[in-house]
Amino acid sequence: MNEQLTPACRAVQQWVAEVVVGLNFCPFAHREVEKQSIRYLESNAHNIEQALTDLVQAMQELLQDDATETTLLVLSKGFTEFADYLDLLDYVALTLREFQFEGTLQIASFHPHYQFADTAEDDVSNYTNRAPYPVLHILREASLAKALARYPHPEQIPERNIKVAEQQGKAYFDTLLARLHAASSVAR
């Protein structure tokens, strides 16, 4: 995808390059980066209704575009508080059902303050899902199923990612995310 990226989308694209692919957090992402089949879209939504409208449009566009494998919807203006983002995710799940995208599309979630249940806020494992901006990652379920079927022991990916995050350390991720976010703020 060679469309012009906004500063926030460029920050997320760089995060994909440095973290998702660079640290191999997603062993399937490298192929899509190489094929340029990832679409980065910015949403300026400040509220759930607008975010869901943008999400539905992005999902419909993804399903109509065979050249695009996956879409990262970057929420650059809203949902900076993780609790607000979690509320949005509840509505995202309902929207998937309402528009009958369940079984076809899936959403992965990333946020600058991502925190897994039963972890401390500064637990390094949280960085496996931390991005410079809140992101709704739209995945094609059929493609994901094919990739998982070819990968030995996919259930070990999260555990491996946590080990890598621990090796890198909290300071590494804090610095990286701050650098990416600051660069995108300056470019606006």
mmCIF file of C-alpha atoms in Angstrom:
data_model
loop_
_atom_site.group_PDB
_atom_site.id
_atom_site.type_symbol
_atom_site.label_atom_id
_atom_site.label_comp_id
_atom_site.label_asym_id
_atom_site.label_seq_id
_atom_site.Cartn_x
_atom_site.Cartn_y
_atom_site.Cartn_z
ATOM 1 C CA MET A 1 0.000 0.000 0.000
ATOM 2 C CA ASN A 2 1.671 3.189 -1.128
ATOM 3 C CA GLU A 3 -0.936 5.675 0.020
ATOM 4 C CA GLN A 4 0.269 8.777 1.854
ATOM 5 C CA LEU A 5 0.470 8.082 5.595
ATOM 6 C CA THR A 6 -0.382 10.582 8.292
ATOM 7 C CA PRO A 7 2.215 11.206 11.036
ATOM 8 C CA ALA A 8 0.283 8.987 13.489
ATOM 9 C CA CYS A 9 0.095 6.180 10.921
ATOM 10 C CA ARG A 10 3.816 6.537 10.183
ATOM 11 C CA ALA A 11 4.507 6.185 13.925
ATOM 12 C CA VAL A 12 2.462 2.980 14.044
ATOM 13 C CA GLN A 13 4.109 1.725 10.851
ATOM 14 C CA GLN A 14 7.532 2.323 12.442
ATOM 15 C CA TRP A 15 6.364 0.508 15.600
ATOM 16 C CA VAL A 16 5.341 -2.438 13.417
ATOM 17 C CA ALA A 17 8.803 -2.412 11.827
ATOM 18 C CA GLU A 18 10.763 -2.083 15.077
ATOM 19 C CA VAL A 19 8.630 -4.076 17.512
ATOM 20 C CA VAL A 20 6.118 -6.320 15.782
ATOM 21 C CA VAL A 21 8.544 -7.431 13.051
ATOM 22 C CA GLY A 22 11.857 -6.357 14.579
ATOM 23 C CA LEU A 23 11.304 -8.285 17.809
ATOM 24 C CA ASN A 24 9.217 -10.919 15.984
ATOM 25 C CA PHE A 25 6.192 -10.361 18.236
ATOM 26 C CA CYS A 26 4.070 -11.520 15.306
ATOM 27 C CA PRO A 27 5.870 -14.122 13.203
ATOM 28 C CA PHE A 28 3.353 -13.568 10.390
ATOM 29 C CA ALA A 29 3.782 -9.806 10.045
ATOM 30 C CA HIS A 30 7.119 -9.796 8.198
ATOM 31 C CA ARG A 31 5.561 -11.332 5.092
ATOM 32 C CA GLU A 32 2.796 -8.724 4.980
ATOM 33 C CA VAL A 33 5.246 -5.865 5.536
ATOM 34 C CA GLU A 34 7.361 -7.157 2.646
ATOM 35 C CA LYS A 35 4.280 -7.521 0.426
ATOM 36 C CA GLN A 36 3.104 -4.033 1.479
ATOM 37 C CA SER A 37 -0.310 -5.504 2.156
ATOM 38 C CA ILE A 38 -0.895 -3.668 5.436
ATOM 39 C CA ARG A 39 -3.141 -0.626 5.349
ATOM 40 C CA TYR A 40 -2.744 2.108 7.959
ATOM 41 C CA LEU A 41 -5.785 4.333 8.427
ATOM 42 C CA GLU A 42 -6.166 7.219 10.836
ATOM 43 C CA SER A 43 -9.355 7.875 12.751
ATOM 44 C CA ASN A 44 -9.824 11.253 14.401
ATOM 45 C CA ALA A 45 -12.734 9.883 16.443
ATOM 46 C CA HIS A 46 -13.224 11.318 19.913
ATOM 47 C CA ASN A 47 -16.207 9.157 20.796
ATOM 48 C CA ILE A 48 -17.329 5.555 20.501
ATOM 49 C CA GLU A 49 -19.964 6.224 17.838
ATOM 50 C CA GLN A 50 -17.501 7.858 15.436
ATOM 51 C CA ALA A 51 -14.805 5.250 16.155
ATOM 52 C CA LEU A 52 -17.258 2.458 15.334
ATOM 53 C CA THR A 53 -18.342 4.217 12.137
ATOM 54 C CA ASP A 54 -14.695 4.460 11.076
ATOM 55 C CA LEU A 55 -14.095 0.831 12.066
ATOM 56 C CA VAL A 56 -17.065 -0.492 10.074
ATOM 57 C CA GLN A 57 -15.953 1.479 7.026
ATOM 58 C CA ALA A 58 -12.391 0.122 7.396
ATOM 59 C CA MET A 59 -13.709 -3.445 7.744
ATOM 60 C CA GLN A 60 -15.906 -3.102 4.669
ATOM 61 C CA GLU A 61 -13.015 -1.647 2.661
ATOM 62 C CA LEU A 62 -10.733 -4.482 3.768
ATOM 63 C CA LEU A 63 -13.235 -7.099 2.613
ATOM 64 C CA GLN A 64 -13.511 -5.387 -0.781
ATOM 65 C CA ASP A 65 -9.743 -5.139 -1.316
ATOM 66 C CA ASP A 66 -7.994 -8.448 -1.948
ATOM 67 C CA ALA A 67 -4.591 -6.716 -2.153
ATOM 68 C CA THR A 68 -4.835 -5.646 1.482
ATOM 69 C CA GLU A 69 -4.309 -8.393 4.025
ATOM 70 C CA THR A 70 -4.872 -6.418 7.201
ATOM 71 C CA THR A 71 -5.727 -2.908 8.391
ATOM 72 C CA LEU A 72 -4.494 -0.985 11.404
ATOM 73 C CA LEU A 73 -6.986 1.713 12.390
ATOM 74 C CA VAL A 74 -5.018 4.304 14.358
ATOM 75 C CA LEU A 75 -7.113 6.273 16.850
ATOM 76 C CA SER A 76 -4.952 9.379 16.967
ATOM 77 C CA LYS A 77 -7.210 11.845 18.769
ATOM 78 C CA GLY A 78 -9.271 9.889 21.272
ATOM 79 C CA PHE A 79 -9.202 6.957 23.651
ATOM 80 C CA THR A 80 -5.949 8.009 25.289
ATOM 81 C CA GLU A 81 -7.227 6.647 28.607
ATOM 82 C CA PHE A 82 -7.003 2.863 28.643
ATOM 83 C CA ALA A 83 -10.366 2.530 30.452
ATOM 84 C CA ASP A 84 -12.060 4.445 27.613
ATOM 85 C CA TYR A 85 -10.349 2.203 25.083
ATOM 86 C CA LEU A 86 -11.593 -0.900 26.932
ATOM 87 C CA ASP A 87 -15.129 0.510 26.765
ATOM 88 C CA LEU A 88 -14.655 0.934 23.016
ATOM 89 C CA LEU A 89 -13.501 -2.689 22.709
ATOM 90 C CA ASP A 90 -16.782 -3.857 24.273
ATOM 91 C CA TYR A 91 -18.674 -2.001 21.542
ATOM 92 C CA VAL A 92 -16.283 -3.320 18.887
ATOM 93 C CA ALA A 93 -17.249 -6.880 19.851
ATOM 94 C CA LEU A 94 -20.938 -6.005 19.558
ATOM 95 C CA THR A 95 -20.324 -4.320 16.195
ATOM 96 C CA LEU A 96 -18.597 -7.411 14.818
ATOM 97 C CA ARG A 97 -21.743 -9.393 15.671
ATOM 98 C CA GLU A 98 -24.181 -6.744 14.497
ATOM 99 C CA PHE A 99 -22.546 -6.442 11.061
ATOM 100 C CA GLN A 100 -22.027 -10.214 10.855
ATOM 101 C CA PHE A 101 -18.234 -9.946 10.634
ATOM 102 C CA GLU A 102 -17.690 -12.649 13.269
ATOM 103 C CA GLY A 103 -15.935 -15.601 11.707
ATOM 104 C CA THR A 104 -14.648 -13.365 8.902
ATOM 105 C CA LEU A 105 -12.777 -10.600 10.705
ATOM 106 C CA GLN A 106 -11.130 -10.336 14.089
ATOM 107 C CA ILE A 107 -9.822 -7.347 16.050
ATOM 108 C CA ALA A 108 -6.514 -7.265 17.899
ATOM 109 C CA SER A 109 -6.028 -4.393 20.304
ATOM 110 C CA PHE A 110 -3.026 -2.190 21.067
ATOM 111 C CA HIS A 111 -2.752 0.886 23.260
ATOM 112 C CA PRO A 112 0.033 3.054 24.721
ATOM 113 C CA HIS A 113 -1.107 2.072 28.235
ATOM 114 C CA TYR A 114 -2.197 -1.495 27.507
ATOM 115 C CA GLN A 115 -2.497 -3.565 30.660
ATOM 116 C CA PHE A 116 -3.368 -7.228 30.803
ATOM 117 C CA ALA A 117 -5.701 -8.347 33.577
ATOM 118 C CA ASP A 118 -3.856 -9.402 36.718
ATOM 119 C CA THR A 119 -0.671 -7.495 35.834
ATOM 120 C CA ALA A 120 0.826 -4.382 37.365
ATOM 121 C CA GLU A 121 0.728 -1.274 35.177
ATOM 122 C CA ASP A 122 4.518 -1.322 34.770
ATOM 123 C CA ASP A 123 4.762 -5.081 34.103
ATOM 124 C CA VAL A 124 6.949 -5.488 31.026
ATOM 125 C CA SER A 125 4.541 -8.093 29.573
ATOM 126 C CA ASN A 126 2.104 -5.259 28.847
ATOM 127 C CA TYR A 127 4.525 -3.898 26.231
ATOM 128 C CA THR A 128 3.685 -6.805 23.942
ATOM 129 C CA ASN A 129 0.434 -4.900 23.257
ATOM 130 C CA ARG A 130 1.617 -1.313 23.642
ATOM 131 C CA ALA A 131 1.770 0.925 20.581
ATOM 132 C CA PRO A 132 2.399 4.669 20.159
ATOM 133 C CA TYR A 133 -1.354 5.241 19.642
ATOM 134 C CA PRO A 134 -4.525 3.268 20.350
ATOM 135 C CA VAL A 135 -4.950 0.822 17.455
ATOM 136 C CA LEU A 136 -7.705 -1.499 16.284
ATOM 137 C CA HIS A 137 -5.994 -4.129 14.147
ATOM 138 C CA ILE A 138 -8.426 -5.741 11.713
ATOM 139 C CA LEU A 139 -7.408 -9.275 10.725
ATOM 140 C CA ARG A 140 -8.899 -11.673 8.212
ATOM 141 C CA GLU A 141 -9.757 -14.821 10.182
ATOM 142 C CA ALA A 142 -9.166 -17.204 7.264
ATOM 143 C CA SER A 143 -5.663 -15.830 6.710
ATOM 144 C CA LEU A 144 -4.913 -15.971 10.410
ATOM 145 C CA ALA A 145 -6.098 -19.581 10.609
ATOM 146 C CA LYS A 146 -3.859 -20.539 7.649
ATOM 147 C CA ALA A 147 -0.837 -18.832 9.180
ATOM 148 C CA LEU A 148 -1.417 -20.443 12.577
ATOM 149 C CA ALA A 149 -1.790 -23.878 10.980
ATOM 150 C CA ARG A 150 1.640 -23.550 9.356
ATOM 151 C CA TYR A 151 3.381 -22.264 12.483
ATOM 152 C CA PRO A 152 4.719 -24.796 15.007
ATOM 153 C CA HIS A 153 3.251 -24.254 18.488
ATOM 154 C CA PRO A 154 1.469 -20.918 17.947
ATOM 155 C CA GLU A 155 0.159 -21.123 21.517
ATOM 156 C CA GLN A 156 3.738 -20.377 22.645
ATOM 157 C CA ILE A 157 3.893 -17.009 20.843
ATOM 158 C CA PRO A 158 2.598 -14.908 23.793
ATOM 159 C CA GLU A 159 4.985 -16.588 26.230
ATOM 160 C CA ARG A 160 7.899 -16.059 23.853
ATOM 161 C CA ASN A 161 6.935 -12.404 23.386
ATOM 162 C CA ILE A 162 6.905 -11.833 27.132
ATOM 163 C CA LYS A 163 10.411 -13.301 27.398
ATOM 164 C CA VAL A 164 11.625 -11.015 24.618
ATOM 165 C CA ALA A 165 9.960 -8.020 26.288
ATOM 166 C CA GLU A 166 11.657 -8.908 29.572
ATOM 167 C CA GLN A 167 15.024 -9.140 27.793
ATOM 168 C CA GLN A 168 14.523 -5.717 26.195
ATOM 169 C CA GLY A 169 13.281 -4.155 29.417
ATOM 170 C CA LYS A 170 10.798 -1.455 30.300
ATOM 171 C CA ALA A 171 13.200 1.426 29.544
ATOM 172 C CA TYR A 172 13.685 0.190 25.968
ATOM 173 C CA PHE A 173 9.947 0.227 25.264
ATOM 174 C CA ASP A 174 9.278 3.496 27.090
ATOM 175 C CA THR A 175 12.006 5.197 25.064
ATOM 176 C CA LEU A 176 10.862 3.687 21.771
ATOM 177 C CA LEU A 177 7.186 4.540 22.246
ATOM 178 C CA ALA A 178 8.002 8.072 23.428
ATOM 179 C CA ARG A 179 10.302 8.593 20.423
ATOM 180 C CA LEU A 180 7.692 7.387 17.936
ATOM 181 C CA HIS A 181 4.903 9.424 19.503
ATOM 182 C CA ALA A 182 7.044 12.558 19.728
ATOM 183 C CA ALA A 183 8.167 12.252 16.105
ATOM 184 C CA SER A 184 4.553 12.003 14.963
ATOM 185 C CA SER A 185 3.518 14.992 17.115
ATOM 186 C CA VAL A 186 6.264 17.163 15.610
ATOM 187 C CA ALA A 187 5.279 16.144 12.080
ATOM 188 C CA ARG A 188 1.658 17.250 12.503
#
